[in-house]
Amino acid sequence: MNPWTLVYEGFDLASEGLREALCTLGNGRFATRGATPDGEVRTPGTYAAGCYDRLASTVAGRTVTNEDLVNLPDWLPLTFATPGSAWFRPERADLLNYRQELDLRQGVLRRELRWRDEAGRVTLVRQRRLVSMADPYLAALDTTFTAENWSGPLRVRAELDGRVTNSGVARYRDLRGDHLTGHATGTQDELTWLTTVTRSSRIAVALAARLDAPAAPEVTSSPDRIAAEHVLDVVEGVPATVTKVVALLTSRDPAIHDARSAALRRLRLAPRFDELLARHVAAWERLWQDARLDVDGPELAQIVHLHIFHLLQTLSPHTADLDVGVPARGLHGEAYRGHVFWDELFVLPWLNLRFPEISVGLLRYRWRRLPEARAAARDAGYDGAMFPWQSGSDGREETQTLHLNPASGRWLPDVSHLQRHIGLAIAYNVWQYHLATGTMPPWCAELLIDIARFFASLAVLNPTSGRYEIHGVMGPDEYHTAYPGTGSRGLANNAYTNIMTVWLLSRALDTGKADPGESARWDDITRRMRVDFHDGVISQFTGYADLLELDWARYRGVRRLDRALEADGDDVNRYRAAKQADTLMLCYLLSAEELLAILDRLGYPATPDLIPRTIGYYLARTSHGSTLSAVVHAWVLSRSDRARSWQFFTEALFSDINDVQHGTTAEGIHLGAMAGTLDMLQRCYLGLELRRDGLHLNPLLPDRLGSLSMPICYRGHQLVIDVDHDRTRVDGVTLPRGTSRTFTADDKETFMTGTGDFGRRMIHHRERLGLTHEQVADRAQMSTGYVQYLEGHLSPPNIEALARLAAALETTVQDLLGGGQDRPPGGGSASADPALEVLDPAECLRLIAPGGVGRVAFNGSHGPTILPVNYKLHDGAIVFRTAPGGPMDQDLRTGLEGVEIKIGFEVDRLDEAQREGWSVLIQGPAHHVPPDELAKVTDSDITPWAGGDRQLYIRIVPHQITGRRIHGR
């Protein structure tokens, strides 16, 4: 098994929906499902982050309005036909073989098939698809046809199709999904285009397509569809390639006049496929440097890579500048309508230590909707900011008022907007970002304080008990929406809500931003909030102990008890049953010490055994109707029941790839669960806790996990953490097994990342890219003067600015800081499961083609000699410069006319963060370039770092080319 690929053999119509979701390609700005470009039965989907639209529908005699993430026009369609045959459709084709492969490292979807038509003609088709991570407005589909036993004309038809609707979720199909209107199509020079607009939000959408093919097309169009048809003269055994390059823009995009002209302009500037692919692969390489998370075992590594891949396709550095949140199902389908729930609670903790610039962009999404949240609180009679359970474009409550139970076919009232704890998730993320980066921007503090004001106003003092209470809310469980038989909505004193409110008010007081008049009341709430208990455990809410026990044997294996019971004429509100962790979320977000300290402050002193007792109680009463449930239970059991924790962890890992919810993955991946598994490895099993006094490590790996290695960014410092069952290493500091340690930002022993000559490194990368100060400033969102200031100083800026600079200069933070420049490369341990690949000569030459520093090896006058030189690849030969009459010049001369010395030349690149690299060895004769040939090589612009008079050019003509690449797994 290759841990970097997801492979499907054969065409299986029944599993196409699942494949489409898992093979989605995206770049954080838009994503396209992995639908076939030529199928009859397919669920195409292209979704741009933040592109929402509202429509009103009539269901169950009521008019309801829903906002959806809009399915945009389909850019994929491309099919073909041999003479006398119909257009190729995989469902009806005689397929000799069919293979689909998702390359997780490079972000490329490949498809290979062999098709035999009715006349017995066999055609091999190879396709490569990408959604560019380098240019977030571009996508491409490259198709190569090889006629195996025939020659003749092959028709190829490529389309832009605007007839799509939001129809990817069966239970939503009674609701309107025709969000696109006002279609138009046309051509401009060799380009085709399609425009449309969303019905109510009036977002203009434009697609432009270019078909790079050897023949001129014939274009046919209607207002909502445009097609270009080519006829290729294929010759038996000779490949023929057609490449479709597409630009997608909307009126939400910055720095454009209009979407159509911008799409056409982007497309004209787009390179051909090979260069587009190279830039895209390079962008993914930079992402994987910071996203690396090494585990042992190829199967586990494959799923970890898959989860990182889909997380970064939904939330990439391109997302940081967009006004978007965390869509619960990614940009991979239409489930949950593309809305933003609380899933960021499981996503941001991982991003904070890898890509803090993305985290801050997602927090800004919430902050920009603070006025709407304040208005919602005010309209409901509360203070502060009341954020919606489901959010979309503008921050108003998007939770449906009716939902369909597919088990009974009935439309039912939906009161899940009462999950006010969404505000607690936002506040928790603000605080975690603060702990990870050491910063608290004023707008983040404003967000925290306004949420605290809302929850303080929710808490009402009961004069009888002397306790503050919160009524009319739902907890994370989602099954319990009301007390049975009362007709009321919501519950009283949900333990998760009440205790996290105490936590929130304490953190808000820590900021010192509370008004003097409210501080005293907030402090009082943190001492007198009500929490209920029964049977020696924390009660999920007041009255929970009065509920009935469910006949679990009757509903064994049923994950959605609410639907099953309603279909049976019953009500899940009557029972002690949970869809997912509710009270146990406290043990997910808070350490045991924090939780016990809060209870003690509230006057409920408890012994440590309260926590495992509570965990066991609710675990026995949970149906795990959400993929998030396995994540939380794996976490809370990680120290007390390691075997069962691993069981839940593996369930969460495989929940999407195995579709454990029986069909839901086809509607979109579960982004929170994917990120939650990554955070399990990063924080839970590492025992990595962000505290105000530093970074605390207390690793305890599961028995089934042999080793774990990853880079993190903590308060501006790059750290590499390696853990196995014997020891923990943090940038050279070794902790023996069973020990823990807190690292502070002032810990010089640990935080050894060298800054080097920061200014000179900035200059080097700016000049390498040919950028001006103004262009760097624009890319990095800084002032030009600040960029010039940084180039003149040794010290780097803060981590946020540093991350933006690294992206602007197309390098890494570590490279800008110069970490590791004074030590030999390769000092780290090998990856958990390395793979050695033998490179062919063409790949070797491609790797060394950019030039740089290589090593010349020869037998010198003092024995075997190896020297570094600056080289260029020129007309297939290695060329470098040395000093005339110098030691190398003399050692590389035989003194005999026409007789040359055969030497070795080696180039390598090591990526210590990824634990991988490559090396290429060239062997051949060294040739002193004579004066009459100098003109051919002087244009190669070789500049030796050593300087001096080095006007002698030496050429190595390759006779043997070998190479190897080591892949980390």
PDB file of N, CA, C and O in Angstrom, residues 894-952:
ATOM      1  N   THR A 894      44.312  15.253 -18.584  1.00  0.00           N
ATOM      2  CA  THR A 894      45.133  14.043 -18.714  1.00  0.00           C
ATOM      3  C   THR A 894      46.482  14.328 -19.352  1.00  0.00           C
ATOM      4  O   THR A 894      47.410  13.533 -19.229  1.00  0.00           O
ATOM      5  N   GLY A 895      46.607  15.460 -20.050  1.00  0.00           N
ATOM      6  CA  GLY A 895      47.838  15.755 -20.779  1.00  0.00           C
ATOM      7  C   GLY A 895      47.892  15.082 -22.128  1.00  0.00           C
ATOM      8  O   GLY A 895      48.861  15.255 -22.878  1.00  0.00           O
ATOM      9  N   LEU A 896      46.855  14.306 -22.465  1.00  0.00           N
ATOM     10  CA  LEU A 896      46.824  13.607 -23.750  1.00  0.00           C
ATOM     11  C   LEU A 896      45.666  14.147 -24.581  1.00  0.00           C
ATOM     12  O   LEU A 896      44.537  14.280 -24.091  1.00  0.00           O
ATOM     13  N   GLU A 897      45.939  14.478 -25.824  1.00  0.00           N
ATOM     14  CA  GLU A 897      44.921  15.025 -26.708  1.00  0.00           C
ATOM     15  C   GLU A 897      43.800  14.012 -26.927  1.00  0.00           C
ATOM     16  O   GLU A 897      44.053  12.844 -27.269  1.00  0.00           O
ATOM     17  N   GLY A 898      42.567  14.435 -26.727  1.00  0.00           N
ATOM     18  CA  GLY A 898      41.411  13.585 -26.976  1.00  0.00           C
ATOM     19  C   GLY A 898      41.096  12.613 -25.864  1.00  0.00           C
ATOM     20  O   GLY A 898      40.119  11.867 -25.970  1.00  0.00           O
ATOM     21  N   VAL A 899      41.914  12.574 -24.822  1.00  0.00           N
ATOM     22  CA  VAL A 899      41.656  11.667 -23.703  1.00  0.00           C
ATOM     23  C   VAL A 899      41.130  12.484 -22.528  1.00  0.00           C
ATOM     24  O   VAL A 899      41.773  13.445 -22.103  1.00  0.00           O
ATOM     25  N   GLU A 900      39.978  12.103 -22.024  1.00  0.00           N
ATOM     26  CA  GLU A 900      39.351  12.879 -20.960  1.00  0.00           C
ATOM     27  C   GLU A 900      39.164  12.021 -19.720  1.00  0.00           C
ATOM     28  O   GLU A 900      39.061  10.787 -19.804  1.00  0.00           O
ATOM     29  N   ILE A 901      39.132  12.661 -18.589  1.00  0.00           N
ATOM     30  CA  ILE A 901      38.941  11.964 -17.320  1.00  0.00           C
ATOM     31  C   ILE A 901      37.446  11.800 -17.056  1.00  0.00           C
ATOM     32  O   ILE A 901      36.667  12.744 -17.166  1.00  0.00           O
ATOM     33  N   LYS A 902      37.032  10.572 -16.701  1.00  0.00           N
ATOM     34  CA  LYS A 902      35.649  10.329 -16.306  1.00  0.00           C
ATOM     35  C   LYS A 902      35.478  10.652 -14.828  1.00  0.00           C
ATOM     36  O   LYS A 902      36.287  10.230 -14.006  1.00  0.00           O
ATOM     37  N   ILE A 903      34.477  11.427 -14.519  1.00  0.00           N
ATOM     38  CA  ILE A 903      34.259  11.872 -13.143  1.00  0.00           C
ATOM     39  C   ILE A 903      32.808  11.619 -12.744  1.00  0.00           C
ATOM     40  O   ILE A 903      31.968  11.252 -13.564  1.00  0.00           O
ATOM     41  N   GLY A 904      32.557  11.828 -11.463  1.00  0.00           N
ATOM     42  CA  GLY A 904      31.198  11.741 -10.951  1.00  0.00           C
ATOM     43  C   GLY A 904      30.690  13.119 -10.555  1.00  0.00           C
ATOM     44  O   GLY A 904      31.473  13.990 -10.144  1.00  0.00           O
ATOM     45  N   PHE A 905      29.388  13.305 -10.698  1.00  0.00           N
ATOM     46  CA  PHE A 905      28.773  14.575 -10.313  1.00  0.00           C
ATOM     47  C   PHE A 905      27.465  14.250  -9.606  1.00  0.00           C
ATOM     48  O   PHE A 905      26.616  13.531 -10.152  1.00  0.00           O
ATOM     49  N   GLU A 906      27.301  14.763  -8.379  1.00  0.00           N
ATOM     50  CA  GLU A 906      26.149  14.398  -7.551  1.00  0.00           C
ATOM     51  C   GLU A 906      25.405  15.644  -7.099  1.00  0.00           C
ATOM     52  O   GLU A 906      26.014  16.661  -6.752  1.00  0.00           O
ATOM     53  N   VAL A 907      24.069  15.550  -7.145  1.00  0.00           N
ATOM     54  CA  VAL A 907      23.181  16.610  -6.653  1.00  0.00           C
ATOM     55  C   VAL A 907      22.146  15.945  -5.752  1.00  0.00           C
ATOM     56  O   VAL A 907      21.651  14.851  -6.074  1.00  0.00           O
ATOM     57  N   ASP A 908      21.842  16.578  -4.635  1.00  0.00           N
ATOM     58  CA  ASP A 908      20.790  16.021  -3.786  1.00  0.00           C
ATOM     59  C   ASP A 908      20.018  17.132  -3.106  1.00  0.00           C
ATOM     60  O   ASP A 908      20.452  18.283  -3.062  1.00  0.00           O
ATOM     61  N   ARG A 909      18.857  16.771  -2.640  1.00  0.00           N
ATOM     62  CA  ARG A 909      18.029  17.664  -1.842  1.00  0.00           C
ATOM     63  C   ARG A 909      17.451  16.853  -0.689  1.00  0.00           C
ATOM     64  O   ARG A 909      16.915  15.757  -0.906  1.00  0.00           O
ATOM     65  N   LEU A 910      17.558  17.383   0.516  1.00  0.00           N
ATOM     66  CA  LEU A 910      17.002  16.724   1.691  1.00  0.00           C
ATOM     67  C   LEU A 910      15.954  17.619   2.319  1.00  0.00           C
ATOM     68  O   LEU A 910      16.167  18.821   2.465  1.00  0.00           O
ATOM     69  N   ASP A 911      14.836  17.041   2.670  1.00  0.00           N
ATOM     70  CA  ASP A 911      13.780  17.735   3.411  1.00  0.00           C
ATOM     71  C   ASP A 911      13.687  17.079   4.772  1.00  0.00           C
ATOM     72  O   ASP A 911      13.050  16.043   4.939  1.00  0.00           O
ATOM     73  N   GLU A 912      14.368  17.683   5.759  1.00  0.00           N
ATOM     74  CA  GLU A 912      14.411  17.047   7.077  1.00  0.00           C
ATOM     75  C   GLU A 912      13.064  17.071   7.773  1.00  0.00           C
ATOM     76  O   GLU A 912      12.756  16.196   8.573  1.00  0.00           O
ATOM     77  N   ALA A 913      12.252  18.094   7.455  1.00  0.00           N
ATOM     78  CA  ALA A 913      10.930  18.136   8.076  1.00  0.00           C
ATOM     79  C   ALA A 913      10.066  16.983   7.579  1.00  0.00           C
ATOM     80  O   ALA A 913       9.363  16.335   8.342  1.00  0.00           O
ATOM     81  N   GLN A 914      10.167  16.673   6.276  1.00  0.00           N
ATOM     82  CA  GLN A 914       9.373  15.596   5.711  1.00  0.00           C
ATOM     83  C   GLN A 914      10.051  14.233   5.821  1.00  0.00           C
ATOM     84  O   GLN A 914       9.459  13.208   5.494  1.00  0.00           O
ATOM     85  N   ARG A 915      11.325  14.202   6.256  1.00  0.00           N
ATOM     86  CA  ARG A 915      12.111  12.969   6.341  1.00  0.00           C
ATOM     87  C   ARG A 915      12.219  12.296   4.966  1.00  0.00           C
ATOM     88  O   ARG A 915      12.024  11.091   4.825  1.00  0.00           O
ATOM     89  N   GLU A 916      12.485  13.080   3.941  1.00  0.00           N
ATOM     90  CA  GLU A 916      12.589  12.509   2.619  1.00  0.00           C
ATOM     91  C   GLU A 916      13.545  13.335   1.788  1.00  0.00           C
ATOM     92  O   GLU A 916      13.987  14.417   2.192  1.00  0.00           O
ATOM     93  N   GLY A 917      13.885  12.840   0.625  1.00  0.00           N
ATOM     94  CA  GLY A 917      14.805  13.553  -0.232  1.00  0.00           C
ATOM     95  C   GLY A 917      15.159  12.721  -1.456  1.00  0.00           C
ATOM     96  O   GLY A 917      14.627  11.640  -1.680  1.00  0.00           O
ATOM     97  N   TRP A 918      16.065  13.262  -2.273  1.00  0.00           N
ATOM     98  CA  TRP A 918      16.486  12.552  -3.473  1.00  0.00           C
ATOM     99  C   TRP A 918      17.950  12.853  -3.747  1.00  0.00           C
ATOM    100  O   TRP A 918      18.496  13.850  -3.268  1.00  0.00           O
ATOM    101  N   SER A 919      18.575  11.974  -4.515  1.00  0.00           N
ATOM    102  CA  SER A 919      19.947  12.208  -4.962  1.00  0.00           C
ATOM    103  C   SER A 919      20.073  11.695  -6.387  1.00  0.00           C
ATOM    104  O   SER A 919      19.454  10.701  -6.766  1.00  0.00           O
ATOM    105  N   VAL A 920      20.885  12.409  -7.177  1.00  0.00           N
ATOM    106  CA  VAL A 920      21.127  12.058  -8.569  1.00  0.00           C
ATOM    107  C   VAL A 920      22.626  11.989  -8.784  1.00  0.00           C
ATOM    108  O   VAL A 920      23.375  12.895  -8.357  1.00  0.00           O
ATOM    109  N   LEU A 921      23.087  10.941  -9.443  1.00  0.00           N
ATOM    110  CA  LEU A 921      24.509  10.761  -9.748  1.00  0.00           C
ATOM    111  C   LEU A 921      24.685  10.709 -11.259  1.00  0.00           C
ATOM    112  O   LEU A 921      24.076   9.881 -11.946  1.00  0.00           O
ATOM    113  N   ILE A 922      25.534  11.626 -11.766  1.00  0.00           N
ATOM    114  CA  ILE A 922      25.889  11.683 -13.178  1.00  0.00           C
ATOM    115  C   ILE A 922      27.321  11.197 -13.309  1.00  0.00           C
ATOM    116  O   ILE A 922      28.220  11.664 -12.587  1.00  0.00           O
ATOM    117  N   GLN A 923      27.574  10.287 -14.238  1.00  0.00           N
ATOM    118  CA  GLN A 923      28.937   9.832 -14.514  1.00  0.00           C
ATOM    119  C   GLN A 923      29.234  10.019 -15.996  1.00  0.00           C
ATOM    120  O   GLN A 923      28.404   9.684 -16.851  1.00  0.00           O
ATOM    121  N   GLY A 924      30.411  10.591 -16.271  1.00  0.00           N
ATOM    122  CA  GLY A 924      30.782  10.846 -17.654  1.00  0.00           C
ATOM    123  C   GLY A 924      32.086  11.607 -17.733  1.00  0.00           C
ATOM    124  O   GLY A 924      32.667  12.019 -16.711  1.00  0.00           O
ATOM    125  N   PRO A 925      32.583  11.853 -18.951  1.00  0.00           N
ATOM    126  CA  PRO A 925      33.863  12.545 -19.113  1.00  0.00           C
ATOM    127  C   PRO A 925      33.741  14.043 -18.865  1.00  0.00           C
ATOM    128  O   PRO A 925      32.745  14.661 -19.207  1.00  0.00           O
ATOM    129  N   ALA A 926      34.806  14.604 -18.241  1.00  0.00           N
ATOM    130  CA  ALA A 926      34.899  16.054 -18.040  1.00  0.00           C
ATOM    131  C   ALA A 926      35.611  16.658 -19.240  1.00  0.00           C
ATOM    132  O   ALA A 926      36.681  16.193 -19.645  1.00  0.00           O
ATOM    133  N   HIS A 927      35.036  17.704 -19.803  1.00  0.00           N
ATOM    134  CA  HIS A 927      35.546  18.303 -21.040  1.00  0.00           C
ATOM    135  C   HIS A 927      35.780  19.795 -20.796  1.00  0.00           C
ATOM    136  O   HIS A 927      34.860  20.516 -20.421  1.00  0.00           O
ATOM    137  N   HIS A 928      37.018  20.257 -20.969  1.00  0.00           N
ATOM    138  CA  HIS A 928      37.305  21.686 -20.886  1.00  0.00           C
ATOM    139  C   HIS A 928      36.748  22.370 -22.132  1.00  0.00           C
ATOM    140  O   HIS A 928      37.136  22.030 -23.250  1.00  0.00           O
ATOM    141  N   VAL A 929      35.831  23.276 -21.927  1.00  0.00           N
ATOM    142  CA  VAL A 929      35.179  23.919 -23.065  1.00  0.00           C
ATOM    143  C   VAL A 929      36.187  24.818 -23.777  1.00  0.00           C
ATOM    144  O   VAL A 929      36.725  25.759 -23.176  1.00  0.00           O
ATOM    145  N   PRO A 930      36.485  24.570 -25.062  1.00  0.00           N
ATOM    146  CA  PRO A 930      37.456  25.390 -25.787  1.00  0.00           C
ATOM    147  C   PRO A 930      36.883  26.762 -26.128  1.00  0.00           C
ATOM    148  O   PRO A 930      35.666  26.960 -26.097  1.00  0.00           O
ATOM    149  N   PRO A 931      37.756  27.713 -26.465  1.00  0.00           N
ATOM    150  CA  PRO A 931      37.291  29.095 -26.741  1.00  0.00           C
ATOM    151  C   PRO A 931      36.229  29.168 -27.818  1.00  0.00           C
ATOM    152  O   PRO A 931      35.309  29.991 -27.725  1.00  0.00           O
ATOM    153  N   ASP A 932      36.305  28.313 -28.859  1.00  0.00           N
ATOM    154  CA  ASP A 932      35.335  28.423 -29.948  1.00  0.00           C
ATOM    155  C   ASP A 932      33.937  27.946 -29.555  1.00  0.00           C
ATOM    156  O   ASP A 932      32.976  28.145 -30.298  1.00  0.00           O
ATOM    157  N   GLU A 933      33.822  27.295 -28.387  1.00  0.00           N
ATOM    158  CA  GLU A 933      32.511  26.846 -27.920  1.00  0.00           C
ATOM    159  C   GLU A 933      31.991  27.656 -26.736  1.00  0.00           C
ATOM    160  O   GLU A 933      30.898  27.390 -26.238  1.00  0.00           O
ATOM    161  N   LEU A 934      32.802  28.625 -26.271  1.00  0.00           N
ATOM    162  CA  LEU A 934      32.410  29.369 -25.067  1.00  0.00           C
ATOM    163  C   LEU A 934      31.089  30.101 -25.234  1.00  0.00           C
ATOM    164  O   LEU A 934      30.298  30.220 -24.290  1.00  0.00           O
ATOM    165  N   ALA A 935      30.858  30.614 -26.440  1.00  0.00           N
ATOM    166  CA  ALA A 935      29.631  31.390 -26.645  1.00  0.00           C
ATOM    167  C   ALA A 935      28.384  30.570 -26.354  1.00  0.00           C
ATOM    168  O   ALA A 935      27.348  31.105 -25.965  1.00  0.00           O
ATOM    169  N   LYS A 936      28.496  29.243 -26.515  1.00  0.00           N
ATOM    170  CA  LYS A 936      27.335  28.385 -26.283  1.00  0.00           C
ATOM    171  C   LYS A 936      27.012  28.215 -24.804  1.00  0.00           C
ATOM    172  O   LYS A 936      25.888  27.889 -24.448  1.00  0.00           O
ATOM    173  N   VAL A 937      28.032  28.380 -23.935  1.00  0.00           N
ATOM    174  CA  VAL A 937      27.801  28.111 -22.516  1.00  0.00           C
ATOM    175  C   VAL A 937      27.796  29.355 -21.645  1.00  0.00           C
ATOM    176  O   VAL A 937      27.275  29.331 -20.535  1.00  0.00           O
ATOM    177  N   THR A 938      28.387  30.448 -22.138  1.00  0.00           N
ATOM    178  CA  THR A 938      28.440  31.643 -21.284  1.00  0.00           C
ATOM    179  C   THR A 938      27.061  32.223 -21.021  1.00  0.00           C
ATOM    180  O   THR A 938      26.839  32.903 -20.016  1.00  0.00           O
ATOM    181  N   ASP A 939      26.118  31.948 -21.923  1.00  0.00           N
ATOM    182  CA  ASP A 939      24.761  32.449 -21.702  1.00  0.00           C
ATOM    183  C   ASP A 939      24.026  31.694 -20.595  1.00  0.00           C
ATOM    184  O   ASP A 939      22.928  32.065 -20.213  1.00  0.00           O
ATOM    185  N   SER A 940      24.618  30.622 -20.102  1.00  0.00           N
ATOM    186  CA  SER A 940      23.953  29.842 -19.050  1.00  0.00           C
ATOM    187  C   SER A 940      23.964  30.537 -17.701  1.00  0.00           C
ATOM    188  O   SER A 940      23.320  30.086 -16.757  1.00  0.00           O
ATOM    189  N   ASP A 941      24.740  31.651 -17.587  1.00  0.00           N
ATOM    190  CA  ASP A 941      24.696  32.507 -16.382  1.00  0.00           C
ATOM    191  C   ASP A 941      25.036  31.731 -15.110  1.00  0.00           C
ATOM    192  O   ASP A 941      24.290  31.715 -14.144  1.00  0.00           O
ATOM    193  N   ILE A 942      26.208  31.094 -15.125  1.00  0.00           N
ATOM    194  CA  ILE A 942      26.686  30.392 -13.936  1.00  0.00           C
ATOM    195  C   ILE A 942      27.477  31.373 -13.079  1.00  0.00           C
ATOM    196  O   ILE A 942      28.422  32.003 -13.566  1.00  0.00           O
ATOM    197  N   THR A 943      27.097  31.509 -11.826  1.00  0.00           N
ATOM    198  CA  THR A 943      27.780  32.443 -10.928  1.00  0.00           C
ATOM    199  C   THR A 943      28.274  31.685  -9.703  1.00  0.00           C
ATOM    200  O   THR A 943      27.485  31.324  -8.834  1.00  0.00           O
ATOM    201  N   PRO A 944      29.592  31.400  -9.629  1.00  0.00           N
ATOM    202  CA  PRO A 944      30.109  30.671  -8.453  1.00  0.00           C
ATOM    203  C   PRO A 944      29.947  31.476  -7.178  1.00  0.00           C
ATOM    204  O   PRO A 944      30.243  32.668  -7.151  1.00  0.00           O
ATOM    205  N   TRP A 945      29.466  30.818  -6.124  1.00  0.00           N
ATOM    206  CA  TRP A 945      29.361  31.491  -4.826  1.00  0.00           C
ATOM    207  C   TRP A 945      30.730  31.934  -4.316  1.00  0.00           C
ATOM    208  O   TRP A 945      30.839  32.944  -3.628  1.00  0.00           O
ATOM    209  N   ALA A 946      31.755  31.158  -4.629  1.00  0.00           N
ATOM    210  CA  ALA A 946      33.085  31.469  -4.092  1.00  0.00           C
ATOM    211  C   ALA A 946      33.696  32.713  -4.722  1.00  0.00           C
ATOM    212  O   ALA A 946      34.688  33.241  -4.217  1.00  0.00           O
ATOM    213  N   GLY A 947      33.116  33.176  -5.828  1.00  0.00           N
ATOM    214  CA  GLY A 947      33.625  34.386  -6.467  1.00  0.00           C
ATOM    215  C   GLY A 947      34.989  34.159  -7.103  1.00  0.00           C
ATOM    216  O   GLY A 947      35.417  33.049  -7.381  1.00  0.00           O
ATOM    217  N   GLY A 948      35.709  35.243  -7.340  1.00  0.00           N
ATOM    218  CA  GLY A 948      37.051  35.133  -7.916  1.00  0.00           C
ATOM    219  C   GLY A 948      37.015  34.996  -9.432  1.00  0.00           C
ATOM    220  O   GLY A 948      35.966  34.992 -10.070  1.00  0.00           O
ATOM    221  N   ASP A 949      38.224  34.890 -10.001  1.00  0.00           N
ATOM    222  CA  ASP A 949      38.358  34.786 -11.449  1.00  0.00           C
ATOM    223  C   ASP A 949      38.211  33.324 -11.855  1.00  0.00           C
ATOM    224  O   ASP A 949      39.190  32.581 -11.925  1.00  0.00           O
ATOM    225  N   ARG A 950      37.034  32.930 -12.152  1.00  0.00           N
ATOM    226  CA  ARG A 950      36.750  31.525 -12.478  1.00  0.00           C
ATOM    227  C   ARG A 950      36.135  31.468 -13.880  1.00  0.00           C
ATOM    228  O   ARG A 950      34.957  31.225 -14.050  1.00  0.00           O
ATOM    229  N   GLN A 951      36.994  31.715 -14.886  1.00  0.00           N
ATOM    230  CA  GLN A 951      36.520  31.831 -16.248  1.00  0.00           C
ATOM    231  C   GLN A 951      36.689  30.557 -17.058  1.00  0.00           C
ATOM    232  O   GLN A 951      36.449  30.545 -18.258  1.00  0.00           O
ATOM    233  N   LEU A 952      37.135  29.466 -16.412  1.00  0.00           N
ATOM    234  CA  LEU A 952      37.277  28.205 -17.116  1.00  0.00           C
ATOM    235  C   LEU A 952      35.978  27.409 -16.984  1.00  0.00           C
ATOM    236  O   LEU A 952      35.540  27.110 -15.875  1.00  0.00           O
TER     237      LEU A 952
END
